[in-house]
GROMACS .gro file of C-alpha atoms in nm:
model
  514
    1MET     CA    1 -14.852 -24.516   6.126
    2THR     CA    2 -14.583 -24.566   6.389
    3ILE     CA    3 -14.476 -24.280   6.611
    4ARG     CA    4 -14.136 -24.273   6.775
    5GLY     CA    5 -14.299 -24.186   7.107
    6THR     CA    6 -14.334 -24.560   7.162
    7LYS     CA    7 -13.958 -24.567   7.214
    8ALA     CA    8 -13.975 -24.346   7.522
    9LEU     CA    9 -13.644 -24.282   7.694
   10SER     CA   10 -13.592 -24.345   8.062
   11VAL     CA   11 -13.615 -24.053   8.303
   12ILE     CA   12 -13.284 -23.915   8.427
   13ALA     CA   13 -13.219 -23.782   8.775
   14SER     CA   14 -13.379 -23.445   8.708
   15GLY     CA   15 -13.692 -23.613   8.576
   16LEU     CA   16 -13.636 -23.487   8.221
   17ALA     CA   17 -13.592 -23.751   7.954
   18LEU     CA   18 -13.381 -23.614   7.671
   19GLY     CA   19 -13.277 -23.727   7.324
   20LEU     CA   20 -12.969 -23.603   7.139
   21LEU     CA   21 -12.946 -23.518   6.772
   22LEU     CA   22 -12.580 -23.417   6.771
   23SER     CA   23 -12.261 -23.614   6.724
   24GLY     CA   24 -11.919 -23.461   6.775
   25CYS     CA   25 -12.060 -23.106   6.787
   26THR     CA   26 -12.016 -22.854   7.065
   27SER     CA   27 -12.259 -22.593   6.943
   28ALA     CA   28 -12.630 -22.651   6.914
   29ASP     CA   29 -12.630 -22.421   6.612
   30ALA     CA   30 -12.360 -22.624   6.440
   31GLY     CA   31 -12.507 -22.970   6.476
   32ASP     CA   32 -12.620 -23.144   6.161
   33ALA     CA   33 -12.459 -23.478   6.245
   34ALA     CA   34 -12.648 -23.788   6.355
   35MET     CA   35 -12.627 -24.046   6.629
   36THR     CA   36 -12.751 -24.402   6.596
   37ALA     CA   37 -12.996 -24.584   6.822
   38GLY     CA   38 -13.098 -24.950   6.839
   39ASP     CA   39 -12.998 -25.139   6.527
   40ARG     CA   40 -13.007 -24.834   6.298
   41THR     CA   41 -12.682 -24.703   6.154
   42GLN     CA   42 -12.579 -24.352   6.067
   43GLU     CA   43 -12.675 -24.307   5.705
   44SER     CA   44 -12.589 -23.945   5.634
   45GLN     CA   45 -12.509 -23.613   5.796
   46ASN     CA   46 -12.878 -23.526   5.776
   47SER     CA   47 -13.015 -23.830   5.957
   48VAL     CA   48 -13.131 -23.793   6.316
   49VAL     CA   49 -13.223 -24.062   6.564
   50LEU     CA   50 -13.251 -24.077   6.939
   51ALA     CA   51 -12.959 -24.141   7.170
   52ALA     CA   52 -12.923 -24.224   7.538
   53PRO     CA   53 -13.099 -23.974   7.768
   54GLU     CA   54 -12.774 -23.860   7.929
   55ALA     CA   55 -12.664 -23.730   7.589
   56GLY     CA   56 -12.884 -23.424   7.623
   57VAL     CA   57 -13.148 -23.226   7.440
   58GLY     CA   58 -13.233 -23.333   7.087
   59ARG     CA   59 -13.127 -23.067   6.840
   60ILE     CA   60 -13.284 -23.029   6.497
   61GLY     CA   61 -13.078 -22.780   6.298
   62GLY     CA   62 -12.995 -22.674   5.943
   63ASN     CA   63 -13.218 -22.506   5.686
   64SER     CA   64 -13.595 -22.566   5.665
   65GLY     CA   65 -13.558 -22.871   5.444
   66ASP     CA   66 -13.291 -23.030   5.660
   67MET     CA   67 -13.490 -22.966   5.977
   68ALA     CA   68 -13.804 -23.113   5.823
   69LEU     CA   69 -13.616 -23.431   5.731
   70LYS     CA   70 -13.466 -23.462   6.077
   71ALA     CA   71 -13.801 -23.408   6.246
   72SER     CA   72 -13.957 -23.681   6.034
   73GLN     CA   73 -13.675 -23.917   6.125
   74ALA     CA   74 -13.698 -23.828   6.493
   75PHE     CA   75 -14.075 -23.849   6.538
   76PHE     CA   76 -14.203 -24.108   6.287
   77ASP     CA   77 -14.108 -24.466   6.209
   78LYS     CA   78 -14.373 -24.512   5.941
   79ALA     CA   79 -14.639 -24.298   5.772
   80PRO     CA   80 -14.874 -24.396   5.485
   81ALA     CA   81 -14.880 -24.038   5.356
   82VAL     CA   82 -14.659 -23.731   5.371
   83VAL     CA   83 -14.739 -23.365   5.315
   84VAL     CA   84 -14.481 -23.211   5.081
   85LEU     CA   85 -14.406 -22.839   5.052
   86GLY     CA   86 -14.287 -22.773   4.698
   87PRO     CA   87 -14.187 -22.455   4.512
   88GLU     CA   88 -14.462 -22.190   4.524
   89GLY     CA   89 -14.644 -22.382   4.798
   90GLU     CA   90 -14.800 -22.210   5.097
   91ARG     CA   91 -14.601 -22.299   5.406
   92GLU     CA   92 -14.875 -22.230   5.661
   93ALA     CA   93 -15.134 -22.429   5.468
   94ALA     CA   94 -14.900 -22.727   5.433
   95ALA     CA   95 -14.809 -22.715   5.801
   96GLY     CA   96 -15.172 -22.696   5.907
   97GLN     CA   97 -15.264 -22.994   5.692
   98ALA     CA   98 -14.978 -23.205   5.828
   99ARG     CA   99 -15.092 -23.132   6.183
  100GLU     CA  100 -15.454 -23.205   6.096
  101LEU     CA  101 -15.376 -23.539   5.931
  102GLY     CA  102 -15.105 -23.640   6.179
  103VAL     CA  103 -14.837 -23.702   5.915
  104PRO     CA  104 -14.485 -23.564   5.852
  105LEU     CA  105 -14.424 -23.248   5.649
  106LEU     CA  106 -14.123 -23.258   5.416
  107VAL     CA  107 -13.977 -22.976   5.211
  108ALA     CA  108 -13.907 -23.075   4.851
  109PRO     CA  109 -13.563 -22.998   4.707
  110GLY     CA  110 -13.567 -22.653   4.549
  111ALA     CA  111 -13.866 -22.524   4.748
  112GLY     CA  112 -13.729 -22.175   4.803
  113ALA     CA  113 -13.392 -22.016   4.870
  114GLY     CA  114 -13.223 -22.169   5.171
  115ASP     CA  115 -13.499 -22.425   5.210
  116ALA     CA  116 -13.380 -22.697   4.976
  117SER     CA  117 -13.348 -23.036   5.135
  118ASP     CA  118 -13.104 -23.290   5.004
  119GLN     CA  119 -13.264 -23.478   4.712
  120GLU     CA  120 -13.117 -23.812   4.814
  121GLY     CA  121 -13.219 -23.754   5.174
  122PHE     CA  122 -13.571 -23.660   5.068
  123SER     CA  123 -13.614 -23.976   4.858
  124THR     CA  124 -13.456 -24.194   5.124
  125GLU     CA  125 -13.691 -24.061   5.389
  126LEU     CA  126 -14.001 -24.126   5.177
  127ALA     CA  127 -13.884 -24.484   5.131
  128ARG     CA  128 -13.808 -24.527   5.503
  129LEU     CA  129 -14.152 -24.404   5.599
  130GLY     CA  130 -14.319 -24.632   5.346
  131ALA     CA  131 -14.529 -24.338   5.223
  132ARG     CA  132 -14.757 -24.427   4.932
  133THR     CA  133 -14.933 -24.088   4.902
  134LEU     CA  134 -14.781 -23.742   4.869
  135ILE     CA  135 -15.007 -23.451   4.956
  136VAL     CA  136 -14.836 -23.171   4.768
  137HIS     CA  137 -14.852 -22.796   4.819
  138GLY     CA  138 -14.686 -22.627   4.524
  139MET     CA  139 -14.501 -22.815   4.251
  140LEU     CA  140 -14.324 -23.150   4.270
  141PRO     CA  141 -14.124 -23.306   3.981
  142ASP     CA  142 -14.242 -23.652   3.876
  143SER     CA  143 -13.891 -23.781   3.938
  144LEU     CA  144 -13.931 -23.709   4.312
  145ALA     CA  145 -14.280 -23.858   4.335
  146GLY     CA  146 -14.183 -24.191   4.178
  147ASP     CA  147 -14.475 -24.432   4.160
  148ARG     CA  148 -14.656 -24.279   4.459
  149ASP     CA  149 -15.002 -24.125   4.444
  150VAL     CA  150 -14.989 -23.746   4.429
  151VAL     CA  151 -15.271 -23.532   4.567
  152ASP     CA  152 -15.300 -23.155   4.533
  153GLY     CA  153 -15.326 -23.060   4.898
  154ALA     CA  154 -15.420 -22.702   4.816
  155ALA     CA  155 -15.726 -22.798   4.607
  156PRO     CA  156 -16.057 -22.725   4.784
  157ASP     CA  157 -16.190 -23.068   4.688
  158ALA     CA  158 -15.866 -23.258   4.743
  159ASP     CA  159 -15.919 -23.632   4.772
  160LEU     CA  160 -15.717 -23.681   5.090
  161PRO     CA  161 -15.629 -24.035   5.196
  162ASP     CA  162 -15.783 -24.196   5.500
  163ILE     CA  163 -15.491 -24.183   5.741
  164GLY     CA  164 -15.665 -24.373   6.016
  165THR     CA  165 -15.632 -24.305   6.387
  166LYS     CA  166 -15.463 -23.973   6.460
  167VAL     CA  167 -15.217 -23.928   6.740
  168GLY     CA  168 -15.355 -23.763   7.052
  169ALA     CA  169 -15.202 -23.447   7.196
  170THR     CA  170 -15.026 -23.634   7.476
  171ALA     CA  171 -14.956 -23.968   7.314
  172SER     CA  172 -14.604 -23.901   7.191
  173GLY     CA  173 -14.423 -23.793   7.505
  174PHE     CA  174 -14.237 -23.530   7.299
  175ALA     CA  175 -14.189 -23.162   7.373
  176VAL     CA  176 -14.034 -22.917   7.131
  177VAL     CA  177 -13.905 -22.563   7.175
  178VAL     CA  178 -13.826 -22.302   6.912
  179SER     CA  179 -13.668 -21.957   6.938
  180ALA     CA  180 -13.900 -21.660   6.905
  181GLY     CA  181 -13.866 -21.432   6.605
  182LYS     CA  182 -14.024 -21.429   6.260
  183LYS     CA  183 -13.717 -21.561   6.076
  184ALA     CA  184 -13.644 -21.840   6.325
  185GLU     CA  185 -14.009 -21.948   6.350
  186GLU     CA  186 -14.058 -21.953   5.973
  187ALA     CA  187 -13.746 -22.163   5.918
  188ALA     CA  188 -13.850 -22.411   6.186
  189ALA     CA  189 -14.219 -22.425   6.084
  190PRO     CA  190 -14.210 -22.748   5.875
  191ALA     CA  191 -14.016 -22.936   6.144
  192VAL     CA  192 -14.243 -22.801   6.417
  193ALA     CA  193 -14.551 -22.909   6.219
  194THR     CA  194 -14.410 -23.263   6.196
  195ALA     CA  195 -14.342 -23.268   6.571
  196GLN     CA  196 -14.695 -23.147   6.644
  197ALA     CA  197 -14.838 -23.400   6.400
  198ALA     CA  198 -14.671 -23.665   6.615
  199GLY     CA  199 -14.838 -23.520   6.924
  200ALA     CA  200 -14.557 -23.302   7.058
  201ASP     CA  201 -14.630 -22.994   7.268
  202LEU     CA  202 -14.469 -22.670   7.149
  203HIS     CA  203 -14.318 -22.378   7.337
  204THR     CA  204 -14.177 -22.064   7.176
  205MET     CA  205 -13.889 -21.919   7.379
  206ASP     CA  206 -13.850 -21.541   7.393
  207SER     CA  207 -13.537 -21.600   7.601
  208PRO     CA  208 -13.290 -21.879   7.511
  209ASP     CA  209 -13.245 -21.973   7.879
  210PRO     CA  210 -13.482 -22.251   7.997
  211ARG     CA  211 -13.453 -22.115   8.354
  212ASP     CA  212 -13.616 -21.786   8.256
  213ALA     CA  213 -13.947 -21.743   8.436
  214LYS     CA  214 -14.135 -21.736   8.104
  215ASN     CA  215 -13.986 -22.074   8.006
  216GLN     CA  216 -13.948 -22.264   8.331
  217GLU     CA  217 -14.312 -22.368   8.366
  218PHE     CA  218 -14.308 -22.543   8.027
  219PHE     CA  219 -13.996 -22.741   8.118
  220GLN     CA  220 -14.142 -22.839   8.454
  221GLU     CA  221 -14.470 -22.948   8.298
  222HIS     CA  222 -14.276 -23.163   8.049
  223ALA     CA  223 -14.023 -23.307   8.292
  224ASP     CA  224 -14.097 -23.660   8.168
  225SER     CA  225 -14.094 -23.572   7.798
  226GLU     CA  226 -13.827 -23.620   7.534
  227LEU     CA  227 -13.719 -23.265   7.462
  228TYR     CA  228 -13.616 -23.124   7.122
  229ALA     CA  229 -13.485 -22.778   7.037
  230ILE     CA  230 -13.569 -22.693   6.677
  231GLY     CA  231 -13.370 -22.430   6.490
  232LYS     CA  232 -13.107 -22.183   6.601
  233GLY     CA  233 -13.055 -21.968   6.907
  234PHE     CA  234 -12.997 -22.226   7.181
  235GLY     CA  235 -12.619 -22.206   7.226
  236LYS     CA  236 -12.408 -22.508   7.311
  237ALA     CA  237 -12.598 -22.837   7.315
  238LYS     CA  238 -12.448 -22.971   7.639
  239GLU     CA  239 -12.506 -22.641   7.815
  240PHE     CA  240 -12.866 -22.610   7.695
  241SER     CA  241 -12.935 -22.969   7.802
  242ALA     CA  242 -12.807 -22.897   8.153
  243LEU     CA  243 -13.007 -22.576   8.184
  244SER     CA  244 -13.318 -22.760   8.065
  245ALA     CA  245 -13.271 -23.025   8.332
  246THR     CA  246 -13.233 -22.753   8.595
  247ALA     CA  247 -13.549 -22.580   8.476
  248ALA     CA  248 -13.740 -22.908   8.487
  249GLY     CA  249 -13.605 -22.991   8.833
  250GLY     CA  250 -13.766 -22.680   8.972
  251LYS     CA  251 -13.528 -22.587   9.258
  252GLN     CA  252 -13.584 -22.219   9.331
  253LEU     CA  253 -13.393 -21.922   9.464
  254PRO     CA  254 -13.534 -21.749   9.773
  255GLY     CA  255 -13.830 -21.552   9.649
  256GLY     CA  256 -13.868 -21.775   9.344
  257GLY     CA  257 -13.702 -21.811   9.008
  258GLN     CA  258 -13.374 -21.967   8.902
  259LEU     CA  259 -13.187 -21.664   8.766
  260VAL     CA  260 -13.040 -21.424   9.022
  261PHE     CA  261 -13.044 -21.109   8.809
  262PRO     CA  262 -13.191 -20.884   8.671
  263ASP     CA  263 -13.517 -20.937   8.861
  264ARG     CA  264 -13.370 -20.880   9.208
  265ARG     CA  265 -13.105 -20.686   9.396
  266MET     CA  266 -12.955 -20.796   9.728
  267VAL     CA  267 -12.872 -20.623  10.055
  268ALA     CA  268 -12.658 -20.827  10.295
  269LEU     CA  269 -12.520 -20.831  10.646
  270TYR     CA  270 -12.148 -20.916  10.644
  271GLY     CA  271 -11.960 -21.110  10.912
  272THR     CA  272 -11.919 -21.443  11.089
  273PRO     CA  273 -12.189 -21.606  11.304
  274GLY     CA  274 -12.111 -21.563  11.671
  275THR     CA  275 -11.821 -21.320  11.618
  276ALA     CA  276 -11.923 -20.957  11.660
  277ALA     CA  277 -11.571 -20.826  11.588
  278LEU     CA  278 -11.584 -20.941  11.224
  279GLY     CA  279 -11.893 -20.759  11.110
  280LEU     CA  280 -12.257 -20.672  11.160
  281LEU     CA  281 -12.378 -21.027  11.094
  282GLY     CA  282 -12.221 -21.173  11.406
  283GLU     CA  283 -12.362 -20.919  11.651
  284GLN     CA  284 -12.680 -21.122  11.708
  285ASP     CA  285 -12.815 -21.476  11.678
  286VAL     CA  286 -12.955 -21.613  11.353
  287ASP     CA  287 -13.318 -21.519  11.416
  288ALA     CA  288 -13.226 -21.162  11.500
  289ALA     CA  289 -12.990 -21.148  11.201
  290ILE     CA  290 -13.270 -21.256  10.968
  291LYS     CA  291 -13.496 -20.982  11.104
  292LEU     CA  292 -13.217 -20.725  11.067
  293ALA     CA  293 -13.135 -20.832  10.709
  294LYS     CA  294 -13.501 -20.798  10.615
  295LYS     CA  295 -13.512 -20.454  10.782
  296TYR     CA  296 -13.212 -20.335  10.578
  297ALA     CA  297 -13.357 -20.475  10.254
  298ALA     CA  298 -13.689 -20.302  10.323
  299LYS     CA  299 -13.510 -19.967  10.350
  300TYR     CA  300 -13.381 -20.011   9.996
  301GLN     CA  301 -13.706 -20.127   9.837
  302PRO     CA  302 -13.853 -19.776   9.783
  303HIS     CA  303 -13.547 -19.693   9.572
  304SER     CA  304 -13.557 -20.003   9.351
  305GLN     CA  305 -13.789 -20.121   9.075
  306GLU     CA  306 -13.655 -20.473   9.129
  307LYS     CA  307 -13.731 -20.680   9.436
  308VAL     CA  308 -13.468 -20.626   9.709
  309GLN     CA  309 -13.361 -20.960   9.857
  310PRO     CA  310 -13.224 -20.984  10.212
  311ALA     CA  311 -12.894 -21.170  10.231
  312PHE     CA  312 -12.606 -21.281  10.452
  313GLU     CA  313 -12.243 -21.265  10.347
  314MET     CA  314 -12.091 -21.507  10.598
  315ILE     CA  315 -11.716 -21.530  10.643
  316ALA     CA  316 -11.668 -21.907  10.621
  317THR     CA  317 -11.288 -21.910  10.634
  318VAL     CA  318 -11.120 -21.642  10.842
  319ALA     CA  319 -10.772 -21.502  10.778
  320SER     CA  320 -10.563 -21.562  11.089
  321ALA     CA  321 -10.238 -21.424  11.231
  322SER     CA  322 -10.116 -21.772  11.324
  323ALA     CA  323 -10.031 -22.044  11.077
  324GLY     CA  324 -10.258 -22.301  11.238
  325LYS     CA  325 -10.216 -22.678  11.223
  326ASP     CA  326 -10.210 -22.682  10.844
  327GLY     CA  327  -9.976 -22.381  10.816
  328LYS     CA  328 -10.216 -22.196  10.587
  329TYR     CA  329 -10.305 -21.890  10.799
  330SER     CA  330 -10.678 -21.946  10.754
  331SER     CA  331 -10.930 -22.107  10.987
  332TYR     CA  332 -11.246 -22.287  10.876
  333ALA     CA  333 -11.582 -22.221  11.042
  334PRO     CA  334 -11.739 -22.562  11.107
  335VAL     CA  335 -11.983 -22.671  10.838
  336GLU     CA  336 -12.237 -22.770  11.104
  337GLN     CA  337 -12.230 -22.422  11.257
  338LEU     CA  338 -12.283 -22.247  10.924
  339GLU     CA  339 -12.546 -22.496  10.812
  340ARG     CA  340 -12.778 -22.393  11.095
  341TRP     CA  341 -12.769 -22.040  10.958
  342VAL     CA  342 -12.805 -22.155  10.597
  343LYS     CA  343 -13.113 -22.361  10.679
  344ALA     CA  344 -13.274 -22.083  10.881
  345ALA     CA  345 -13.198 -21.834  10.605
  346ASP     CA  346 -13.343 -22.066  10.341
  347GLU     CA  347 -13.667 -22.101  10.535
  348ALA     CA  348 -13.685 -21.723  10.580
  349GLY     CA  349 -13.618 -21.636  10.216
  350VAL     CA  350 -13.267 -21.502  10.279
  351TYR     CA  351 -12.979 -21.562  10.036
  352VAL     CA  352 -12.637 -21.663  10.175
  353VAL     CA  353 -12.292 -21.597  10.030
  354LEU     CA  354 -11.996 -21.786  10.181
  355ASP     CA  355 -11.693 -21.557  10.198
  356LEU     CA  356 -11.350 -21.719  10.167
  357GLN     CA  357 -11.030 -21.569  10.316
  358PRO     CA  358 -10.789 -21.845  10.214
  359GLY     CA  359 -10.443 -21.745  10.337
  360LEU     CA  360 -10.201 -21.986  10.169
  361ASN     CA  361 -10.486 -22.212  10.052
  362ASP     CA  362 -10.621 -22.176   9.701
  363PHE     CA  363 -10.985 -22.077   9.658
  364LEU     CA  364 -11.087 -22.406   9.497
  365THR     CA  365 -10.966 -22.608   9.796
  366GLN     CA  366 -11.168 -22.395  10.036
  367ALA     CA  367 -11.478 -22.391   9.815
  368LYS     CA  368 -11.482 -22.772   9.801
  369HIS     CA  369 -11.468 -22.785  10.180
  370TYR     CA  370 -11.817 -22.629  10.186
  371GLU     CA  371 -11.967 -22.846   9.914
  372ALA     CA  372 -12.248 -22.956  10.146
  373LEU     CA  373 -12.356 -22.594  10.195
  374LEU     CA  374 -12.321 -22.503   9.829
  375ALA     CA  375 -12.572 -22.778   9.755
  376TYR     CA  376 -12.842 -22.549   9.899
  377PRO     CA  377 -13.021 -22.342   9.634
  378ASN     CA  378 -12.982 -22.024   9.845
  379VAL     CA  379 -12.602 -22.037   9.880
  380GLY     CA  380 -12.339 -21.865   9.666
  381ILE     CA  381 -11.971 -21.787   9.717
  382ALA     CA  382 -11.736 -21.489   9.756
  383TYR     CA  383 -11.362 -21.481   9.688
  384ASP     CA  384 -11.165 -21.233   9.902
  385PRO     CA  385 -10.821 -21.186   9.739
  386GLU     CA  386 -10.713 -20.938  10.009
  387TRP     CA  387 -10.651 -21.244  10.226
  388ARG     CA  388 -10.487 -21.468   9.962
  389LEU     CA  389 -10.119 -21.501  10.057
  390LYS     CA  390  -9.812 -21.600   9.862
  391PRO     CA  391  -9.543 -21.806  10.037
  392GLY     CA  392  -9.360 -21.586  10.284
  393GLN     CA  393  -9.636 -21.327  10.308
  394ARG     CA  394  -9.843 -21.251  10.616
  395HIS     CA  395 -10.185 -21.094  10.664
  396LEU     CA  396 -10.192 -20.715  10.712
  397ALA     CA  397  -9.825 -20.686  10.610
  398GLN     CA  398  -9.939 -20.640  10.252
  399ILE     CA  399 -10.258 -20.663  10.045
  400GLY     CA  400 -10.309 -21.015   9.915
  401SER     CA  401 -10.376 -21.104   9.552
  402VAL     CA  402 -10.484 -21.385   9.322
  403ASP     CA  403 -10.439 -21.477   8.957
  404ALA     CA  404 -10.753 -21.482   8.743
  405ALA     CA  405 -10.657 -21.837   8.646
  406GLU     CA  406 -10.711 -21.954   9.007
  407LEU     CA  407 -11.053 -21.791   9.018
  408ASN     CA  408 -11.140 -21.952   8.684
  409ARG     CA  409 -11.053 -22.296   8.821
  410ALA     CA  410 -11.276 -22.241   9.124
  411ASN     CA  411 -11.559 -22.114   8.905
  412ASP     CA  412 -11.522 -22.405   8.662
  413TRP     CA  413 -11.575 -22.642   8.952
  414LEU     CA  414 -11.862 -22.443   9.099
  415ALA     CA  415 -12.040 -22.418   8.763
  416GLU     CA  416 -12.008 -22.792   8.705
  417PHE     CA  417 -12.126 -22.861   9.061
  418THR     CA  418 -12.428 -22.635   9.010
  419ARG     CA  419 -12.506 -22.795   8.675
  420ARG     CA  420 -12.470 -23.152   8.805
  421ASN     CA  421 -12.703 -23.087   9.097
  422HIS     CA  422 -12.959 -22.894   8.887
  423LEU     CA  423 -12.931 -22.592   9.116
  424PRO     CA  424 -13.047 -22.239   9.035
  425GLN     CA  425 -12.789 -21.980   8.938
  426LYS     CA  426 -12.533 -21.898   9.208
  427VAL     CA  427 -12.401 -21.559   9.309
  428VAL     CA  428 -12.020 -21.535   9.279
  429ILE     CA  429 -11.866 -21.226   9.438
  430LEU     CA  430 -11.514 -21.105   9.362
  431HIS     CA  431 -11.389 -20.869   9.634
  432GLN     CA  432 -11.152 -20.597   9.514
  433PHE     CA  433 -11.038 -20.247   9.604
  434THR     CA  434 -10.706 -20.228   9.412
  435HIS     CA  435 -10.633 -20.355   9.061
  436SER     CA  436 -10.337 -20.559   9.188
  437MET     CA  437 -10.569 -20.781   9.392
  438ILE     CA  438 -10.687 -20.971   9.082
  439ARG     CA  439 -10.406 -21.020   8.835
  440ASP     CA  440 -10.493 -21.061   8.466
  441ARG     CA  441 -10.852 -20.969   8.544
  442SER     CA  442 -10.932 -20.940   8.172
  443THR     CA  443 -10.891 -21.319   8.143
  444LEU     CA  444 -11.169 -21.399   8.391
  445ASP     CA  445 -11.408 -21.651   8.238
  446THR     CA  446 -11.757 -21.503   8.262
  447SER     CA  447 -11.922 -21.752   8.028
  448HIS     CA  448 -12.074 -21.991   8.286
  449PRO     CA  449 -12.453 -21.947   8.278
  450GLU     CA  450 -12.471 -22.122   8.615
  451LEU     CA  451 -12.295 -21.829   8.783
  452ALA     CA  452 -12.400 -21.466   8.838
  453MET     CA  453 -12.068 -21.286   8.880
  454VAL     CA  454 -12.041 -20.963   9.080
  455LEU     CA  455 -11.740 -20.740   9.149
  456HIS     CA  456 -11.759 -20.606   9.504
  457ALA     CA  457 -11.598 -20.263   9.549
  458ASP     CA  458 -11.456 -20.298   9.899
  459GLY     CA  459 -11.308 -19.953   9.953
  460ASN     CA  460 -11.387 -19.750  10.265
  461GLY     CA  461 -11.340 -19.387  10.362
  462THR     CA  462 -11.493 -19.063  10.240
  463PRO     CA  463 -11.751 -19.055   9.958
  464GLY     CA  464 -11.486 -18.917   9.725
  465MET     CA  465 -11.244 -19.199   9.805
  466LYS     CA  466 -11.511 -19.465   9.764
  467MET     CA  467 -11.634 -19.327   9.432
  468ALA     CA  468 -11.277 -19.305   9.301
  469THR     CA  469 -11.233 -19.674   9.385
  470TRP     CA  470 -11.568 -19.754   9.221
  471LYS     CA  471 -11.475 -19.574   8.901
  472SER     CA  472 -11.129 -19.731   8.888
  473LEU     CA  473 -11.258 -20.086   8.936
  474ARG     CA  474 -11.520 -20.043   8.664
  475HIS     CA  475 -11.253 -19.954   8.409
  476ASP     CA  476 -11.198 -20.245   8.169
  477LEU     CA  477 -11.429 -20.469   8.374
  478PRO     CA  478 -11.493 -20.787   8.172
  479GLU     CA  479 -11.841 -20.819   8.027
  480GLY     CA  480 -12.079 -21.033   8.225
  481ILE     CA  481 -11.976 -20.899   8.568
  482ARG     CA  482 -12.212 -20.673   8.763
  483MET     CA  483 -12.111 -20.426   9.032
  484ALA     CA  484 -12.156 -20.449   9.411
  485TRP     CA  485 -12.098 -20.200   9.692
  486LYS     CA  486 -11.999 -20.224  10.058
  487ASN     CA  487 -12.113 -19.979  10.326
  488PHE     CA  488 -11.882 -19.971  10.630
  489ILE     CA  489 -12.079 -19.862  10.934
  490ASP     CA  490 -11.774 -19.743  11.133
  491GLU     CA  491 -11.501 -19.683  10.873
  492ASP     CA  492 -11.697 -19.479  10.615
  493THR     CA  493 -11.727 -19.105  10.681
  494PRO     CA  494 -12.020 -19.087  10.649
  495THR     CA  495 -12.191 -19.416  10.566
  496PHE     CA  496 -12.408 -19.386  10.256
  497THR     CA  497 -12.784 -19.396  10.310
  498PRO     CA  498 -12.991 -19.650  10.112
  499GLU     CA  499 -13.105 -19.370   9.880
  500GLN     CA  500 -12.746 -19.252   9.824
  501THR     CA  501 -12.627 -19.607   9.768
  502PHE     CA  502 -12.884 -19.671   9.499
  503GLU     CA  503 -12.808 -19.337   9.335
  504ILE     CA  504 -12.461 -19.466   9.246
  505ASP     CA  505 -12.412 -19.518   8.875
  506PRO     CA  506 -12.454 -19.796   8.787
  507LYS     CA  507 -12.690 -19.891   9.067
  508PRO     CA  508 -12.527 -20.174   9.271
  509TRP     CA  509 -12.683 -20.519   9.237
  510PHE     CA  510 -12.545 -20.635   9.571
  511VAL     CA  511 -12.488 -20.419   9.879
  512SER     CA  512 -12.331 -20.545  10.200
  513TYR     CA  513 -12.296 -20.387  10.544
  514GLN     CA  514 -11.989 -20.441  10.760
   0.00000   0.00000   0.00000
């Protein structure tokens, strides 16, 4: 028989070679269309062939019969025999036999509710494979068998054909994933059996995110494999492909992993390197700041089940009283100066958030200025609308504000940048202490899996004042945004202790000290 693994795709930048089974579909759960490869043409909505590696993860969807057909088309060019699951056949027995013999498993039309494959597609696939023997589990009408030999695969003394050399476990270069859950696994079982018969390795995903710690190792071990997602539960095809490439690439957050939350919380020093007047961070050099950040994080650890990560929130652009050369009332800290701190933090296991105070700039313009720093896996971003001016406004004369649409544009860019560079998830902090600071907040796009969004309650004062701000900001907070807290060492009366801070409901995921 001929296995499609001989048509291995080239390795893309992340090291993960991918095949696509979708055409004109945005959702991985909606894709039943086909793409052509080589000199083959698209024959029907159920056909599946491999595409260029940049197209993404191969997706095998539909009901059990459809998925079985697509898996056969994807993994086999030819096969002298095929195992067929007919009505009243035992699915597990058929799947086991297909794997044992190294041949495809097809589901006959009418083999159970929701399982029926297309009759024309079934017959066409048998002809394409050149199968001369059908090893049947259950019943199969003579009209579907044609002039082929039919063997009762369930019979104890079944006269099985001599298939010849079986495919080894690593010969195909395929890897397949399926969503966990009895219903999903049962529906995908025939297609999975065909993939395994072709030599593919299988991974069952409890979480649909490839970057999850329970999934990442499989994607890294199969970085050079053609990857297929079989069944439902994987979200948008393009998005899943990108997350798979990130998982395979292996870049890690400080302390390990590629997802920021919920396995860690962060405690940060806030300020600008070398400028003591702007916050706690700038009161010492980088080595001393690292030690201090770790000391603060350690104070919180007894009050947290999750690991507490030390962090810096560095003011990268500083709101200024003068217009400056560009007339924008915001000055940029040199990239080279901040990079020294970013590198030292990375080596020490400290996360870094770049805080933007844009003046008359927009947030996207300032974020792009620090693209070189955002390329580090330990660097996220914070938007500070208090310092976002409208024409004619000046800092401290009024509280600044920003439209949600502007934040969405910046996040769209940052998510694409993160995805393109196969970086782990990035922290995105939204500073706020009045509702007017973020206009149309309900329209914030929180759908980017590349970003871990956090709303930072920036209010200072008495405990009652701070909690009132906290409660107000949580009202109608869009789903997908976690809460963060700031402790002001001088302005709060008194400053919350670590225990008091982590007694706040809900417990803050990010705490900064200014």
